[in-house]
Coordinates of C-alpha atoms and ligand atoms in Angstrom, one line a residue:
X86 CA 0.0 0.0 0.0
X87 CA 3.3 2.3 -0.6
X88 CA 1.9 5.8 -1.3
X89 CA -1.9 5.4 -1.5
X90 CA -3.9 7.9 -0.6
X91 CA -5.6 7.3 2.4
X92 CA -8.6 9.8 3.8
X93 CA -9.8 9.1 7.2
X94 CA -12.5 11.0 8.9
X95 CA -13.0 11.2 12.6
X96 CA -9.3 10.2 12.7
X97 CA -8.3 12.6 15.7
X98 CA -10.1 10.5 17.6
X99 CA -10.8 6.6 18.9
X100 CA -11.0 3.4 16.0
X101 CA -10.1 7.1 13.5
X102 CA -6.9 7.5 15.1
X103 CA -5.9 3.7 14.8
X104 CA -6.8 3.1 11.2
X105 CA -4.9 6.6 10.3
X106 CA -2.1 5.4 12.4
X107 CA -2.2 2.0 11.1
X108 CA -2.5 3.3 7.4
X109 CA 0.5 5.3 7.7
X110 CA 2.4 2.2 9.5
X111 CA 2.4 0.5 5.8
X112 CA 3.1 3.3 3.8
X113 CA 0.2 5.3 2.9
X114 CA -0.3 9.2 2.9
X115 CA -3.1 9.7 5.4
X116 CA -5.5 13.2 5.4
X117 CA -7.7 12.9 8.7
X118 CA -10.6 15.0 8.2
X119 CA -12.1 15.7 11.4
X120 CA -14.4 18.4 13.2
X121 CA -12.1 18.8 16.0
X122 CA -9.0 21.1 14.9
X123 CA -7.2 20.7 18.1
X124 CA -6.8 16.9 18.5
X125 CA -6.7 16.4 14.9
X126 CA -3.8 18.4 14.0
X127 CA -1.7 16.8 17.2
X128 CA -3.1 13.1 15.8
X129 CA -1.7 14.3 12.3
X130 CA 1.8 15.5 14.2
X131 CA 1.9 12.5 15.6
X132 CA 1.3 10.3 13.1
X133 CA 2.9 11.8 10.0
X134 CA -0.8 12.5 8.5
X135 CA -2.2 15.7 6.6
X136 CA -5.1 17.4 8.3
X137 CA -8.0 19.1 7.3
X138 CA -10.7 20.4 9.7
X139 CA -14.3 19.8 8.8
X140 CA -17.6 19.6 9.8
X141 CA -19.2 16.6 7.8
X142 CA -22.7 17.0 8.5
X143 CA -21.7 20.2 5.6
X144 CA -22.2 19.0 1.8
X145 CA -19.7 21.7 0.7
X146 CA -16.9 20.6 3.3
X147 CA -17.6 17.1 2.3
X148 CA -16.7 18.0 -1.1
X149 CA -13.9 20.2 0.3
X150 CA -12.0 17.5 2.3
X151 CA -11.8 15.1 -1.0
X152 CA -10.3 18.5 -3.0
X153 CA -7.6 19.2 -0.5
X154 CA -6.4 15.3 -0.2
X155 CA -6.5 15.4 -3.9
X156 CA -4.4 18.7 -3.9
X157 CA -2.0 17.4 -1.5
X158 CA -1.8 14.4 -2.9
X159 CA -3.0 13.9 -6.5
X160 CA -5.7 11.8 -5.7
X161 CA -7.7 9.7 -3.1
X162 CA -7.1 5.8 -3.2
X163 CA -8.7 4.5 -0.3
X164 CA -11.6 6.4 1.8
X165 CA -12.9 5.4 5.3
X166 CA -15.6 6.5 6.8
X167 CA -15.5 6.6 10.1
X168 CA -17.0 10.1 11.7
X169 CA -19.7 9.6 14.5
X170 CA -20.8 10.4 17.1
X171 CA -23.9 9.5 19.6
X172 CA -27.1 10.4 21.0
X173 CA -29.4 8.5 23.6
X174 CA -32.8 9.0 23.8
X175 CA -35.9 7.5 23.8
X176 CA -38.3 8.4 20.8
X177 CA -40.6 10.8 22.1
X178 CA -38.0 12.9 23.3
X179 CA -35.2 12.4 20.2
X180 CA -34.4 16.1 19.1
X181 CA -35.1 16.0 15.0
X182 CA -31.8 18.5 15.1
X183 CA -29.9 15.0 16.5
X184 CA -31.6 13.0 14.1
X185 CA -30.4 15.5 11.3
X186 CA -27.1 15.3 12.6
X187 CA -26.4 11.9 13.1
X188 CA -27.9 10.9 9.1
X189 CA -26.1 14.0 8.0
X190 CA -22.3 12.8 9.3
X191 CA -22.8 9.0 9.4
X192 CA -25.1 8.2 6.3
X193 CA -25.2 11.5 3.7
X194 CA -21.6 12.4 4.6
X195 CA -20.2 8.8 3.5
X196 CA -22.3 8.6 0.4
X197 CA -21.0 12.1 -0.6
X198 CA -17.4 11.6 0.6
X199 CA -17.6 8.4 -1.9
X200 CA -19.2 10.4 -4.8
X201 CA -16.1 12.9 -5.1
X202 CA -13.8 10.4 -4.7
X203 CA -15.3 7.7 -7.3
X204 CA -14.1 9.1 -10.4
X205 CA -10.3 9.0 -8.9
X206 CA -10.4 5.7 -7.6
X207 CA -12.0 4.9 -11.8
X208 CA -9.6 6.5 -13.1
X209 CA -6.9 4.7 -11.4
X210 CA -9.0 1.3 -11.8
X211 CA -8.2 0.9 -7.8
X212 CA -10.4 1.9 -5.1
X213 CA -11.3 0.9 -1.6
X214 CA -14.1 2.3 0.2
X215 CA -14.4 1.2 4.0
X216 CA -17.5 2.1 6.1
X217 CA -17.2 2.2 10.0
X218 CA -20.4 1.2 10.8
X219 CA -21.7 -0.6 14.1
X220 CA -22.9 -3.4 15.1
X221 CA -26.3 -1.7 15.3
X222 CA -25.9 -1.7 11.9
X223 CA -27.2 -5.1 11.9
X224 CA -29.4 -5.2 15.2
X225 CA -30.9 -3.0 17.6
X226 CA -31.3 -1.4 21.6
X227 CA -33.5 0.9 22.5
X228 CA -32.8 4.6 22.5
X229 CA -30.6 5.1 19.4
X230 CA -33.0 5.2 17.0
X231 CA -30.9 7.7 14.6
X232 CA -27.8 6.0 15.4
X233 CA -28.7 2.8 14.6
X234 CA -31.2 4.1 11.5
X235 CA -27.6 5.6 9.6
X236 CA -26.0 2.7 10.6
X237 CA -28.3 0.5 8.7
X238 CA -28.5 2.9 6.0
X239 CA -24.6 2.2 5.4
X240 CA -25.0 -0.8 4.5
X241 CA -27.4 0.2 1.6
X242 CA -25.2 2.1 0.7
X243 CA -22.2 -0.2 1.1
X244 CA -24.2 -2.8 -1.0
X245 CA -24.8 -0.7 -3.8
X246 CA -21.5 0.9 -4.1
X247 CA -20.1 -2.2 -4.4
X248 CA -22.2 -3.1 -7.4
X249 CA -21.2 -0.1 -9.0
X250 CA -17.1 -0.8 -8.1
X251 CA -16.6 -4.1 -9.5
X252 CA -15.7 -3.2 -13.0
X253 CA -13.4 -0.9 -11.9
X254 CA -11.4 -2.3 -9.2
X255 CA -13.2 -0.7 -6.9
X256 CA -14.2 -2.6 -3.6
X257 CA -16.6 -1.3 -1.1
X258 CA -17.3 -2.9 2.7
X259 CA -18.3 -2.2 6.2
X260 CA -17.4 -2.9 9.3
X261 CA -19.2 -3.3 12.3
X262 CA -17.8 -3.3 16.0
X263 CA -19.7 -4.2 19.0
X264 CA -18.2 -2.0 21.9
X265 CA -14.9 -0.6 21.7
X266 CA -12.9 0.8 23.9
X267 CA -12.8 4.8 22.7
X268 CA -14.1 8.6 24.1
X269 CA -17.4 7.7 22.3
X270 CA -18.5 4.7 24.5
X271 CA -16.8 5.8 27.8
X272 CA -19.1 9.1 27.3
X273 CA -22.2 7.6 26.8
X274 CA -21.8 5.1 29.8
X275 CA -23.3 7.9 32.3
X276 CA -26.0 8.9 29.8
X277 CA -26.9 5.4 29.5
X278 CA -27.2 4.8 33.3
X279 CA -29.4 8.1 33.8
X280 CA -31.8 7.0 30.1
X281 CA -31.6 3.4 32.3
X282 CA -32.0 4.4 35.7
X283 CA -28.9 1.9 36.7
X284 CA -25.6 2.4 37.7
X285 CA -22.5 3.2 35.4
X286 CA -20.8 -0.1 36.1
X287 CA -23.7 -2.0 35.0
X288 CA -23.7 -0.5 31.9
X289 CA -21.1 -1.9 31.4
X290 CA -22.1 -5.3 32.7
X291 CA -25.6 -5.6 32.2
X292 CA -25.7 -3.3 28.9
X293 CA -22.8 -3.1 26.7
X294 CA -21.4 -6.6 27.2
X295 CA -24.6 -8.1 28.3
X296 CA -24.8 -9.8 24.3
X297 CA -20.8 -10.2 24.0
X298 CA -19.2 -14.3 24.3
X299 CA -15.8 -12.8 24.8
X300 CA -16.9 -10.1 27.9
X301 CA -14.5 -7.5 26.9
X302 CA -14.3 -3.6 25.7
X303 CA -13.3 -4.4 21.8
X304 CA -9.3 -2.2 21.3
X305 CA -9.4 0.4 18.2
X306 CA -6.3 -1.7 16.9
X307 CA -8.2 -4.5 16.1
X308 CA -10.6 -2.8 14.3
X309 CA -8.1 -0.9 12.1
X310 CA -5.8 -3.9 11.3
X311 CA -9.0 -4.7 9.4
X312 CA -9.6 -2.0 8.0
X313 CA -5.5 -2.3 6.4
X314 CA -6.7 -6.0 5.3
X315 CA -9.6 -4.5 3.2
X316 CA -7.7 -2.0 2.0
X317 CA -4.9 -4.6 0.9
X318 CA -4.9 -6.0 -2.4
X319 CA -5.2 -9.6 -0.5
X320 CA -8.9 -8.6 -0.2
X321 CA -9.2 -7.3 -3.6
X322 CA -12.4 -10.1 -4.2
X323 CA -14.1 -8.9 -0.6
X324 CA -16.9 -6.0 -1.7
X325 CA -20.5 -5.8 -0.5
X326 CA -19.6 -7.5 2.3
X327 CA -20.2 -6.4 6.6
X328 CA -17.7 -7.9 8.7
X329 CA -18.4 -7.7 12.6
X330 CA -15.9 -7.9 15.3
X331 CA -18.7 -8.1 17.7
X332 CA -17.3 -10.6 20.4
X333 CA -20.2 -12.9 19.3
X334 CA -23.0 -10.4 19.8
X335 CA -24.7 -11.2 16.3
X336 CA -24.1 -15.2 16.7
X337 CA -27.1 -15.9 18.8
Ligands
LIG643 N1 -16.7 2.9 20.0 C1 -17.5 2.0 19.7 O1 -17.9 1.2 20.6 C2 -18.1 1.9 18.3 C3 -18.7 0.7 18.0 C4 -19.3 0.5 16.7 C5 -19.1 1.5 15.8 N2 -18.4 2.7 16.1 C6 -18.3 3.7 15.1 O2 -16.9 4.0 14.9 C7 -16.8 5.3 14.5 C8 -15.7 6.0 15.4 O3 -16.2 6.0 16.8 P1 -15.2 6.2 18.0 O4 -15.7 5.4 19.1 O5 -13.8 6.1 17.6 O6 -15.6 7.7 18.4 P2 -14.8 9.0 18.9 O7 -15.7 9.9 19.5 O8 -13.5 8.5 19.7 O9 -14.2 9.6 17.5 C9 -15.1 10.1 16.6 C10 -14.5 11.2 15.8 O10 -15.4 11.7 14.8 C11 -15.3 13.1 14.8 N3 -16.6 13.7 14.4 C12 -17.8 13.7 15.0 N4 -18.7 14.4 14.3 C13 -18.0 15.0 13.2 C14 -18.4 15.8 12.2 N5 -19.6 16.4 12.1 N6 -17.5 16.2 11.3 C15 -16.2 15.7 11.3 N7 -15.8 14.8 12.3 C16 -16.7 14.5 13.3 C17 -15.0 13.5 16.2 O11 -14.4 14.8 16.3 C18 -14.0 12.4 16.7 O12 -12.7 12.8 16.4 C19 -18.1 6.0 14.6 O13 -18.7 6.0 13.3 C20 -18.9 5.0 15.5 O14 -20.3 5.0 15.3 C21 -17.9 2.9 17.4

């Protein structure tokens, strides 16, 4: 993967810091596009990425953060999708601003992300395309309904683009973690236990790893040296496909 160009959003941050640092371990030029200017330009100090700050749930700075990687480096190769964030709430409450928000940065952001890039990763008849989703991309919990609604509408969208990709060595996948160990989860354990009425730890316990065989937080490594295995030519016949790392959640 010597020299492809790698864009990574949310990669200031959690499983986005790991794959931009575990891109850039095997040779590619990473851009992290991130909302958060502050741990996203140390992330890209650190890790010997490009940054550029954006807000995703924006069309135009979608459209701007495929430009600049292109600028800086002639073209984008591989894209990953991997800005979120969360909101609990139960449905009579959900703020429509939150629901907005989380399809804008996790569902309209990737498709459009993926649009600007397509006709480089054509042109270059090589292309990979990797979509963080969740494991609530393939089942559900209460009080996450636009969470887990983007996360299912990923893999629509994964599906399709991979249709599209095949005759132009494009491949197109998503991955979906059960609970891994990142700001994200350790910020909604306390909204969780007040939406719940339980303690912290039992979120935890009872909530998080209550579905889990293996009862453990999932690391952001494990998730990224996936995403470098997708994005290696070794998986070049893998496209359409979502693989969990769900500690067994989704066997039962
Ligand atoms: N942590 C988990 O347990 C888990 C499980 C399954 C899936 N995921 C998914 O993995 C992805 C990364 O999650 P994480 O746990 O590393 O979270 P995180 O909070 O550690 O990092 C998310 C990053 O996304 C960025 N971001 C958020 N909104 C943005 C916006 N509007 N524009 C640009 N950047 C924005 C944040 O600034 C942050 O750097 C998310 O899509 C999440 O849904 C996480």
């Amino acid at each position: 993967m010597q020299n492809k160009v790698a864009v990574v959003t949310g990669g200031a941050s959690g499983i986005g810091r790991a794959v931009a640092e575990k891109l850039a371990s095997v040779g590619c030029k990473v851009v992290i596009a991130d909302f958060n200017p502050e741990t996203g330009s140390v992330a890209a100090e650190q890790i010997g990425a490009s940054f550029v700050q954006a807000d995703l749930s924006d069309a135009e700075q979608c459209r701007s953060v495929i430009a600049q990687a292109a600028e800086l480096h002639g073209s984008v190769d591989i894209l990953v999708n991997n800005a979120g964030f969360q909101h609990i709430s139960p449905i009579e409450e959900f703020p429509v601003e939150q629901w907005n928000k989380l399809i804008g940065v996790m569902l309209t952001a990737p498709f459009l992300l993926m649009r600007y890039a397509w006709p480089m990763m054509k042109q270059n008849g090589w292309g990979r395309v990797i979509n963080i989703a969740s494991v609530h991309a393939m089942v559900a919990s209460p009080f996450k309904a636009g969470y887990i609604s983007a996360k299912h509408g990923v893999i629509g969208l994964t599906k399709t683009a991979a249709l599209e990709g095949g005759e132009f060595g494009i491949t197109v996948n998503a991955i979906c973690p059960a609970y891994v160990r990142t700001p994200l989860v350790e910020n909604q354990i306390a909204d969780q236990a007040r939406t719940r009425g339980i303690r912290e730890d039992q979120v935890v316990t009872d909530v998080m790893l209550k579905n889990a065989a293996i009862k453990k937080l999932i690391e952001p490594e494990e998730v990224a040296n996936l995403v470098a295995f997708l994005a290696s030519d070794q998986a070049s016949s893998i496209t359409g496909s979502s693989l969990t790392i769900d500690s067994g959640w989704t066997a039962q």
